[in-house]
Short mmCIF file of C-alpha atoms in Angstrom, two decimals:
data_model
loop_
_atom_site.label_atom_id
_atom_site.label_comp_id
_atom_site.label_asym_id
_atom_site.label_seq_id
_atom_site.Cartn_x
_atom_site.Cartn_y
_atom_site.Cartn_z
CA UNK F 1 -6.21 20.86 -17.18
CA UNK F 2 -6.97 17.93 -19.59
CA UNK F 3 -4.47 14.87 -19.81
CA UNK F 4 -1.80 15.32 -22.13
CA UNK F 5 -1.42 12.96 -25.12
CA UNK F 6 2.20 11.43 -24.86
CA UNK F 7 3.86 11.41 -28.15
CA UNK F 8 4.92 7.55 -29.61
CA UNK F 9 8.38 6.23 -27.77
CA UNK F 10 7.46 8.26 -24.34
CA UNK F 11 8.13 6.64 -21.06
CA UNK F 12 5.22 7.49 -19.01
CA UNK F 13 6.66 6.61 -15.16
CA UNK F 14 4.15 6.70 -12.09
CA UNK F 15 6.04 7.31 -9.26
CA UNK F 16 2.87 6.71 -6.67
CA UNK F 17 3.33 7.66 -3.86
CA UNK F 18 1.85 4.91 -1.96
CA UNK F 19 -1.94 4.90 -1.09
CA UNK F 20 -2.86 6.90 -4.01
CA UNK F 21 -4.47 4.57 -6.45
CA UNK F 22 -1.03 2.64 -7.65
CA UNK F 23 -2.60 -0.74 -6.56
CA UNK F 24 -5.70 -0.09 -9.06
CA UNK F 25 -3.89 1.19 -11.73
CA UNK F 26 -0.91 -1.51 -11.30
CA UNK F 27 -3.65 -4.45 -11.12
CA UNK F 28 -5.42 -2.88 -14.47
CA UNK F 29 -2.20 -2.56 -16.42
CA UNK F 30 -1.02 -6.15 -15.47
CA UNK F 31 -4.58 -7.23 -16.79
CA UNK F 32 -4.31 -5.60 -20.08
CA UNK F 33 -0.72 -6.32 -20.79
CA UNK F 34 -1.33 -8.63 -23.92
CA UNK F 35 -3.70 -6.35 -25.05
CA UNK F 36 -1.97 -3.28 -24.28
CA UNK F 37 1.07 -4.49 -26.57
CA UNK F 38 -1.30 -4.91 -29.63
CA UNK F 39 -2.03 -0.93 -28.91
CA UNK F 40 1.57 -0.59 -28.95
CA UNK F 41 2.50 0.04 -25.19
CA UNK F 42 4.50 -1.94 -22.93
CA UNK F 43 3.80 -2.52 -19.47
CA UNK F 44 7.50 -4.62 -18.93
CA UNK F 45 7.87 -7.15 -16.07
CA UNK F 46 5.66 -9.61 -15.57
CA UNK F 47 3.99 -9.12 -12.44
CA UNK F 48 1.66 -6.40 -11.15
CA UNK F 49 4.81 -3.96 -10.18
CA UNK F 50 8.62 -4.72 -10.94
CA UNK F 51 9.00 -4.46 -7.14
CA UNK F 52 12.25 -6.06 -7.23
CA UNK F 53 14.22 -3.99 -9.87
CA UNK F 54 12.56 -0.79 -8.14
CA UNK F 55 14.13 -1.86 -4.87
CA UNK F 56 17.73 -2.43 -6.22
CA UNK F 57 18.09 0.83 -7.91
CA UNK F 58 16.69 2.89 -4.80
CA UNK F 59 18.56 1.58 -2.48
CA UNK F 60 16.03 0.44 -0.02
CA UNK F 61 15.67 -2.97 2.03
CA UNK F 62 13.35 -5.42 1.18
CA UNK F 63 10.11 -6.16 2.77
CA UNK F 64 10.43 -7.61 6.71
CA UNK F 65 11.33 -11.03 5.67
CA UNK F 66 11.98 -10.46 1.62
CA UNK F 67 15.35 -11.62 -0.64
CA UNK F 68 17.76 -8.52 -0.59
CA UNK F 69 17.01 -7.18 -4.24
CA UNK F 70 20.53 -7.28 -6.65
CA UNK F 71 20.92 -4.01 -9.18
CA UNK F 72 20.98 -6.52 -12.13
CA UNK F 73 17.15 -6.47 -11.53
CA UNK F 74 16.92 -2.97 -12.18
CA UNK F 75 19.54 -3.67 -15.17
CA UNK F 76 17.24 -6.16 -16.70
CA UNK F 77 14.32 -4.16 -16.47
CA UNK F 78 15.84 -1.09 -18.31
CA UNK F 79 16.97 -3.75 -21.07
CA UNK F 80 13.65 -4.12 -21.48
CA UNK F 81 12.39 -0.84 -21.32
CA UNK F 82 14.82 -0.11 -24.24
CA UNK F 83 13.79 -2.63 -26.03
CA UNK F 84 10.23 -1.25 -26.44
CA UNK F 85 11.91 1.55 -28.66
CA UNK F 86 9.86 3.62 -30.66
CA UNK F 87 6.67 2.25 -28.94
CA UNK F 88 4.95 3.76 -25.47
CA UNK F 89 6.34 2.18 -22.32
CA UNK F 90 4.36 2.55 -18.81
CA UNK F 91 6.46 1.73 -15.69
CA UNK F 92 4.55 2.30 -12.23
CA UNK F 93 5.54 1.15 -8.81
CA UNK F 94 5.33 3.56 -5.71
CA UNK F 95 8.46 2.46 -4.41
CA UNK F 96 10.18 5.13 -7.13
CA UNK F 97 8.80 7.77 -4.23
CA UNK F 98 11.95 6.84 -1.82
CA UNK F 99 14.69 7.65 -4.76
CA UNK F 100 16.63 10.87 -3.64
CA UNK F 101 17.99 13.53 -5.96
CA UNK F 102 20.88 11.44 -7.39
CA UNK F 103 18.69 8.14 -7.82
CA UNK F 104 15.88 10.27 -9.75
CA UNK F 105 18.33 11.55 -11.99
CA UNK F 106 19.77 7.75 -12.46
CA UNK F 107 16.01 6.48 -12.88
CA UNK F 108 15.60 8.99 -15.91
CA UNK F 109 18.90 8.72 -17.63
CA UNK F 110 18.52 5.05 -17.50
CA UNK F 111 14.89 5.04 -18.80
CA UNK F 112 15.82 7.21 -21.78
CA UNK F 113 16.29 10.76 -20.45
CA UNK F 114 13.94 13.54 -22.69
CA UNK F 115 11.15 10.64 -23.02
CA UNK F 116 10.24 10.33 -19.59
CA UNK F 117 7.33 11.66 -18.39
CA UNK F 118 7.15 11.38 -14.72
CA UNK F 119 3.34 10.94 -13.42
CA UNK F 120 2.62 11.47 -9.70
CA UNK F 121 -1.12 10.57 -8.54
CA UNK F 122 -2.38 12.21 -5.52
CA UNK F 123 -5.44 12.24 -2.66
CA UNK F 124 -5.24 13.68 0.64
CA UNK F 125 -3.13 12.98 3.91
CA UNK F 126 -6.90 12.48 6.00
CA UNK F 127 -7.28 9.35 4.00
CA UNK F 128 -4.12 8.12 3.58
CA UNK F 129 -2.83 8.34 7.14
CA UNK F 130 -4.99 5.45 8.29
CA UNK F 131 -3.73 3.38 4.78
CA UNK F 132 -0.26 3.42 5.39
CA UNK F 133 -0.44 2.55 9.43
CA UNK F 134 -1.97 -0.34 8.03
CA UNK F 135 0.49 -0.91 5.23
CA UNK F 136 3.55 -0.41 8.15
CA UNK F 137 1.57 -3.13 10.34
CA UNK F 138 1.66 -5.38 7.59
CA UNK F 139 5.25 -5.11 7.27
CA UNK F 140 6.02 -6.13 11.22
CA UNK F 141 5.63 -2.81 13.00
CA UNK F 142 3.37 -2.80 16.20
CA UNK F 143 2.78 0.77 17.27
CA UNK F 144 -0.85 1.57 17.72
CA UNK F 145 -2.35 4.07 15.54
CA UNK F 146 -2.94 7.19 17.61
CA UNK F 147 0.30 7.11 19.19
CA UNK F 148 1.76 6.79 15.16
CA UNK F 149 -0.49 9.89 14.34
CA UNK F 150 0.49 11.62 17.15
CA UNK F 151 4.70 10.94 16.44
CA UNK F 152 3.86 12.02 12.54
CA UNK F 153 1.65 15.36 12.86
CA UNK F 154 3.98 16.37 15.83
CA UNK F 155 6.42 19.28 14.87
CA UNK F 156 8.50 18.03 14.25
CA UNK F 157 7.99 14.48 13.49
CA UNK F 158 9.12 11.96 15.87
CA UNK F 159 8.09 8.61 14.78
CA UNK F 160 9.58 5.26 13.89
CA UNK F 161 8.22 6.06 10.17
CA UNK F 162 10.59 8.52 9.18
CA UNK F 163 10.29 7.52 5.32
CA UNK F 164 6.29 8.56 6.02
CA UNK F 165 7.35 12.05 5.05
CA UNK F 166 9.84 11.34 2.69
CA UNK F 167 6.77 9.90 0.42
CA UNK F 168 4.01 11.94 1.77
CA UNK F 169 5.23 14.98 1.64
CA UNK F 170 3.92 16.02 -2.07
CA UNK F 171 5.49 19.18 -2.63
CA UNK F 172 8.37 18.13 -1.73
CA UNK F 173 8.58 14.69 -3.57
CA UNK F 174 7.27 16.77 -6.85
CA UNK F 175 9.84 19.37 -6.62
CA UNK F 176 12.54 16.63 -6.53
CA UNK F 177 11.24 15.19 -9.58
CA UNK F 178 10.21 18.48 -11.69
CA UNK F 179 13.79 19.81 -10.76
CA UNK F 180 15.45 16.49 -12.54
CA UNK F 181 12.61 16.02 -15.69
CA UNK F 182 11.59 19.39 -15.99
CA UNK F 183 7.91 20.77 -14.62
CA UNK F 184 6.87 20.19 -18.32
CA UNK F 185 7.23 16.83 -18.19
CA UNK F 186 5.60 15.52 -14.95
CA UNK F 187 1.75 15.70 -14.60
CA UNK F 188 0.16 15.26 -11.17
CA UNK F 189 -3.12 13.70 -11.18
CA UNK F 190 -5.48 14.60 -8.38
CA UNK F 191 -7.61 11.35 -7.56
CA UNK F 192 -11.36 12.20 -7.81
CA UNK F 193 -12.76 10.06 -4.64
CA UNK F 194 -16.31 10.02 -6.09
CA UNK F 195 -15.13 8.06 -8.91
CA UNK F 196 -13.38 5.28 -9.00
CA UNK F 197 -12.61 4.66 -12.56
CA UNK F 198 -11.39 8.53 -12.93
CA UNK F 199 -7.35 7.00 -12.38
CA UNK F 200 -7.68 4.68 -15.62
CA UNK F 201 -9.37 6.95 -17.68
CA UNK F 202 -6.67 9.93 -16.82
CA UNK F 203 -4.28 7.22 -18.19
CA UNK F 204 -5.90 5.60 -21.20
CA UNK F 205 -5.66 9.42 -22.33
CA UNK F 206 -1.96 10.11 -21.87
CA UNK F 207 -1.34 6.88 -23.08
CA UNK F 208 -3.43 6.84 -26.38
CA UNK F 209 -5.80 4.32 -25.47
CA UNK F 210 -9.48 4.10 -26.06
CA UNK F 211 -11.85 5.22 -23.30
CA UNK F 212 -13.10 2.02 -20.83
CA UNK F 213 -9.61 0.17 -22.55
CA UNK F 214 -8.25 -0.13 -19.21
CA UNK F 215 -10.47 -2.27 -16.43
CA UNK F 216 -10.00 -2.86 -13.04
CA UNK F 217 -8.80 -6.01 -12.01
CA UNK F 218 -10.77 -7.11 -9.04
CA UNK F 219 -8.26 -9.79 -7.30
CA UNK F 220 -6.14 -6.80 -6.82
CA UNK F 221 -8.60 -5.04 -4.99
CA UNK F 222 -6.38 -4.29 -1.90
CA UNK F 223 -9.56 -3.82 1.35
CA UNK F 224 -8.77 -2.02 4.31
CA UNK F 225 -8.36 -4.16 7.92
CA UNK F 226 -11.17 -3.55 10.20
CA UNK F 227 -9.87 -1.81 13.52
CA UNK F 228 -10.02 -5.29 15.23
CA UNK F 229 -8.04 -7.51 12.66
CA UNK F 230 -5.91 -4.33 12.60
CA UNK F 231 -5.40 -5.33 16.51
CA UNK F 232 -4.92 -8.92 15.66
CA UNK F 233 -2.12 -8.54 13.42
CA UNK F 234 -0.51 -5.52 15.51
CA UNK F 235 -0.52 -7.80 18.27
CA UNK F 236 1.13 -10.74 16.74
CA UNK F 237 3.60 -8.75 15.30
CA UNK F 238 4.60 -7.71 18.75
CA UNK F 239 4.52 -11.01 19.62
CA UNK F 240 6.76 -12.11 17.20
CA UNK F 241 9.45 -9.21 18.07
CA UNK F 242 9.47 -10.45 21.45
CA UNK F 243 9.96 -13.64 20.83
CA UNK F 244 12.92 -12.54 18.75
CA UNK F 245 11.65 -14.60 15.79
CA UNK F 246 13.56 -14.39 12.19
CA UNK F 247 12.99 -11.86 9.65
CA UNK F 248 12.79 -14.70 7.23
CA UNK F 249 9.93 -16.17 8.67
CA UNK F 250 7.78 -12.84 9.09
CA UNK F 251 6.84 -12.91 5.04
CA UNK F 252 6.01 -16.65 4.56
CA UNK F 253 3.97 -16.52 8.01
CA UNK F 254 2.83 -12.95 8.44
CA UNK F 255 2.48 -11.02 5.49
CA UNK F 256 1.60 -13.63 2.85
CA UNK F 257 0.37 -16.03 5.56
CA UNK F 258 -2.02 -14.85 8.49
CA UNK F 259 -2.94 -11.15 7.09
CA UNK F 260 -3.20 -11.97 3.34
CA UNK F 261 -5.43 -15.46 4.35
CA UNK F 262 -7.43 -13.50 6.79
CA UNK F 263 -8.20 -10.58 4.02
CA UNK F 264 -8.96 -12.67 0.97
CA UNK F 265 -11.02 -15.31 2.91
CA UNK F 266 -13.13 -12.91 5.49
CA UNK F 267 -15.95 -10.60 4.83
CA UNK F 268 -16.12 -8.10 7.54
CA UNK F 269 -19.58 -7.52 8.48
CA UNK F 270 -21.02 -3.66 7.56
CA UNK F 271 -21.18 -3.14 11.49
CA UNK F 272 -17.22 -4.05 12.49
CA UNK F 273 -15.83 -1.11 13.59
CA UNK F 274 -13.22 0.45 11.14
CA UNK F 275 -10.16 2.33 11.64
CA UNK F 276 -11.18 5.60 12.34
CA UNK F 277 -8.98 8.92 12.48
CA UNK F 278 -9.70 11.11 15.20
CA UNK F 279 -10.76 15.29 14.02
CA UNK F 280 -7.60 17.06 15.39
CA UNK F 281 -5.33 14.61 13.23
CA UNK F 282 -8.06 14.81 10.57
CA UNK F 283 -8.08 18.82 11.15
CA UNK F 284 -3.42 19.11 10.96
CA UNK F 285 -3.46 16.28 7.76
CA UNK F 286 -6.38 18.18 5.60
CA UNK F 287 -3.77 21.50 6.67
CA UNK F 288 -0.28 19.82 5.84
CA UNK F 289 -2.04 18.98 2.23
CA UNK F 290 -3.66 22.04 2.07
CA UNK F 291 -0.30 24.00 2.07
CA UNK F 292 1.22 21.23 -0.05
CA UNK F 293 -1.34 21.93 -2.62
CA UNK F 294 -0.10 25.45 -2.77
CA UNK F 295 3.16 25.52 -3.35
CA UNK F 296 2.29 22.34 -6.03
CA UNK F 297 0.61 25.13 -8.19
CA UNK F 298 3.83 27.42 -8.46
CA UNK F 299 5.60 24.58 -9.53
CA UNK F 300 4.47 25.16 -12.72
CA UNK F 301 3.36 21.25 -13.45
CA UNK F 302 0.89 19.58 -15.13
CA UNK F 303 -2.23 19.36 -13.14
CA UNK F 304 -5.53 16.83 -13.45
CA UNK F 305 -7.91 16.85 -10.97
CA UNK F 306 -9.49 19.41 -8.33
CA UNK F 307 -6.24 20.23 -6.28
CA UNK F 308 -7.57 22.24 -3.96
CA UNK F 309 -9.75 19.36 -2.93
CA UNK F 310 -6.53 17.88 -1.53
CA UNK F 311 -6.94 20.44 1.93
CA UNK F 312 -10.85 19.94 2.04
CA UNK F 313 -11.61 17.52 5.08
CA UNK F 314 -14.18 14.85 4.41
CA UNK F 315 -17.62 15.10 4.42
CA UNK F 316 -19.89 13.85 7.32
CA UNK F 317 -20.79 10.46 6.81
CA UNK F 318 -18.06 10.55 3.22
CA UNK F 319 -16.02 7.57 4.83
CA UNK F 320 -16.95 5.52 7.72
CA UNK F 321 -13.28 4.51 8.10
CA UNK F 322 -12.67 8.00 8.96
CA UNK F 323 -13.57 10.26 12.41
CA UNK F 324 -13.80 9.72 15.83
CA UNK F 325 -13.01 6.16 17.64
CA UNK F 326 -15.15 4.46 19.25
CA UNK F 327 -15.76 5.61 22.79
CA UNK F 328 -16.22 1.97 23.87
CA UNK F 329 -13.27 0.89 22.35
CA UNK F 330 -11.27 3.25 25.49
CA UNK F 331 -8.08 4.93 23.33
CA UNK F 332 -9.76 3.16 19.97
CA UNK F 333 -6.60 0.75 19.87
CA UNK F 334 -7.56 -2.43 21.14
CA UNK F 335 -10.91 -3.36 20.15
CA UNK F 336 -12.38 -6.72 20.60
CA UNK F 337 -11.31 -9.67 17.89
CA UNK F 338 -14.01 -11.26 16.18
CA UNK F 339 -12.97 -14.83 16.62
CA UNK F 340 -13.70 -16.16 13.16
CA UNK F 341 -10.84 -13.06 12.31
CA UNK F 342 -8.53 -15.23 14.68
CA UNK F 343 -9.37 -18.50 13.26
CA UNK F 344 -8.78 -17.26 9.85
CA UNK F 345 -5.18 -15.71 10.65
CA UNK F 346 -4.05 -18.94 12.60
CA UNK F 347 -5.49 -21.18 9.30
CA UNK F 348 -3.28 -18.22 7.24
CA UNK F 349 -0.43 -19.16 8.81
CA UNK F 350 -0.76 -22.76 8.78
CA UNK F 351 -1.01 -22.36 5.05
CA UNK F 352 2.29 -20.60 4.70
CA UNK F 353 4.04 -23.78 5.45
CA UNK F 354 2.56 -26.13 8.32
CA UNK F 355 3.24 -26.18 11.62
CA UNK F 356 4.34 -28.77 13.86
CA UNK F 357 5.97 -30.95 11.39
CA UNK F 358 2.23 -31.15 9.47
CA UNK F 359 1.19 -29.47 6.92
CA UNK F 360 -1.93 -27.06 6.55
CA UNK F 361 -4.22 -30.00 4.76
CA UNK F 362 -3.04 -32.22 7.73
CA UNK F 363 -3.81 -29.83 10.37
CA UNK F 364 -7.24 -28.34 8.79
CA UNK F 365 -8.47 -31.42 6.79
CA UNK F 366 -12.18 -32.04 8.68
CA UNK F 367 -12.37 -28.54 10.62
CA UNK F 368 -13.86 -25.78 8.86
CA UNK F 369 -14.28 -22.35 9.97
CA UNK F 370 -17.32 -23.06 11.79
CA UNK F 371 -16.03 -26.05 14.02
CA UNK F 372 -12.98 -24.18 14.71
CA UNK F 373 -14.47 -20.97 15.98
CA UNK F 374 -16.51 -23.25 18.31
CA UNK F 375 -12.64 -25.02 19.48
CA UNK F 376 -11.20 -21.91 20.30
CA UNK F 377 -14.38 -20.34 22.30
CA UNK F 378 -14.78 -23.69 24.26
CA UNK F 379 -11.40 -23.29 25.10
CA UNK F 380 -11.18 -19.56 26.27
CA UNK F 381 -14.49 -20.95 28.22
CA UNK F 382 -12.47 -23.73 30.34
CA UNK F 383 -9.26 -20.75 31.01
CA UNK F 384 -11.87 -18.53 32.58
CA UNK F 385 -13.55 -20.88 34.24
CA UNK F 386 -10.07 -22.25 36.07
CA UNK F 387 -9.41 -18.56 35.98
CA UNK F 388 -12.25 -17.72 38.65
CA UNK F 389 -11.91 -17.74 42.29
CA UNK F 390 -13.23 -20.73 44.18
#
């Protein structure tokens, strides 16, 4: 089925779930906003994602280390989703995924009732499962990946994640939704993997834009840890739990600190091992969406997309982040750290706010990357050295 062409004064609301595109489309909407209200649409907030407001009104906690959201963010926001009147408003965050029954049906009185138009963007469980570990790593969890997978595909689940399910379970999450806006007005868009642009297109479309209106905004490109910074960061986050460390501090050092440094100033190299899924979790997630896709048919929604791609596993060689670890990696979970990865997570942190009493121009000022890669590795050279028998 083709996108449908919302009428003038509709409030189109993308509902993620997370790892399905939101980033891109969040990051291309927050590019165009200026533009976008000269085509008469309003993307309202000012950021990429009203993350804030989204949190209030669902209930949830903030981030590891994040201000506890107030409900006059969410009030604020819906001010100024009323204010748009008679003109298109688009309102995406995948946090709206978490609301339960009574908060959906809150969410779409307060947005305007019989204008929303609930959009939920999909792609299978074989490629997000490795995603979201990462995403829950990045928010101060340290349990290694295959014993994750093996707590989430169990029946049933036991696993530390239980909100996992209550996003990623797409039938379920779309029923919830249909049963408070109506199956008529909620389209589920079925990400195309083979094309990358397919997501903005799908909502230039609905929302009455020209084709190629809508262009990816390339800071918010959102790459995937390699299986050894995945280590890194698992490890320090374990660190930091034993240690007993503050909440506070995780954000300021962690998140927007040592993992957000190490990802915008490292390039991988193509032959770093990546985080790969192994075939009988890749085998139960391409079944669980298979099934999924099924009983998303009857629902009787609006469809985009091949659907029944959704239970299809990958093709050989499709994604390199995806099939069997590496034998010499033992379990695949603790792979050896690159140390420029190191070097560029301790520099992240020292940017988040000094250390020591310095700050991060103090402590960095004539040691590049270089110099300090050779610091650490002479170092680790002495400790095995003293480390040696006689």
């Amino acid at each position: 089925m083709a996108a449908v062409l919302l009428e003038p004064g509709t409030r189109l609301l993308h509902i993620g779930p997370h790892k399905t595109g939101t980033t891109a489309i969040q990051g291309a909407l927050h590019l165009a906003r200026e533009r976008l209200a000269a085509k008469g649409v309003v993307y309202p907030g000012r950021g990429r994602q009203p993350l804030w407001p989204i949190l209030a009104v669902t209930g949830q906690p903030a981030l590891l280390g994040g201000p506890r959201p107030e409900i006059s963010y969410w009030d604020n926001l819906v001010r100024e989703v009323r204010a748009a009147g008679d003109r298109r408003v688009v309102l995406s965050s995948e946090f709206f995924a978490e609301a339960d029954d009574a908060t959906a049906r809150r969410v779409i009185a307060d947005l305007g009732g019989a204008r929303v138009h609930v959009v939920v963007t999909l792609r299978s469980l074989t490629r997000i499962l490795p995603s979201q570990w990462q995403q829950y790593l990045q928010n101060g969890f340290h349990f290694r990946y295959l014993e994750w997978l093996e707590g989430i595909l169990s029946e049933p689940p036991q696993t530390p994640t239980p909100g996992f399910w209550r996003r990623h379970r797409h039938d379920a999450l779309i029923t919830r939704w249909a049963a408070e806006n109506g199956p008529e007005n909620l389209t589920v868009i079925v990400l195309d993997e083979s094309d990358r642009l397919m997501l903005l297109r799908v909502f230039e479309s609905m929302l009455g834009l020209p084709a190629g209106f809508l262009v990816p905004e390339e800071r918010a490109v959102n790459r995937s840890l390699t299986a050894a910074e995945a280590e890194l960061v698992r490890l320090l986050n374990e660190e930091f739990s034993r240690r007993g460390w503050p909440h506070r501090d995780y954000a300021r050092f962690m998140r927007y600190g040592t993992v957000e440094h190490m990802k915008d100033a490292r390039m991988p190299s193509p032959d770093e091992p990546k985080i790969a899924t192994p075939a009988w979790a890749l085998a139960r997630a391409a079944e669980i969406s298979g099934e999924m896709a099924g009983r998303i048919e009857a629902l009787g929604v609006n469809i985009v997309g091949d659907i029944g791609s959704l239970g299809k596993l990958p093709a050989d060689g499709e994604d390199l982040a995806l099939g069997e670890p590496d034998p010499a990696a033992g379990d695949g979970s603790a792979p050896t750290v690159p140390v420029e990865a190191a070097v560029r997570a301790t520099i992240g942190a020292f940017m988040a706010g000094g250390a020591g009493g310095q700050t991060a121009e103090e402590i960095v000022r004539d040691l590049d990357t270089r110099r300090l890669a050779k610091v650490l590795a002479d170092r680790c050279r002495r400790r095995v050295r003293r480390a040696l028998p006689g």
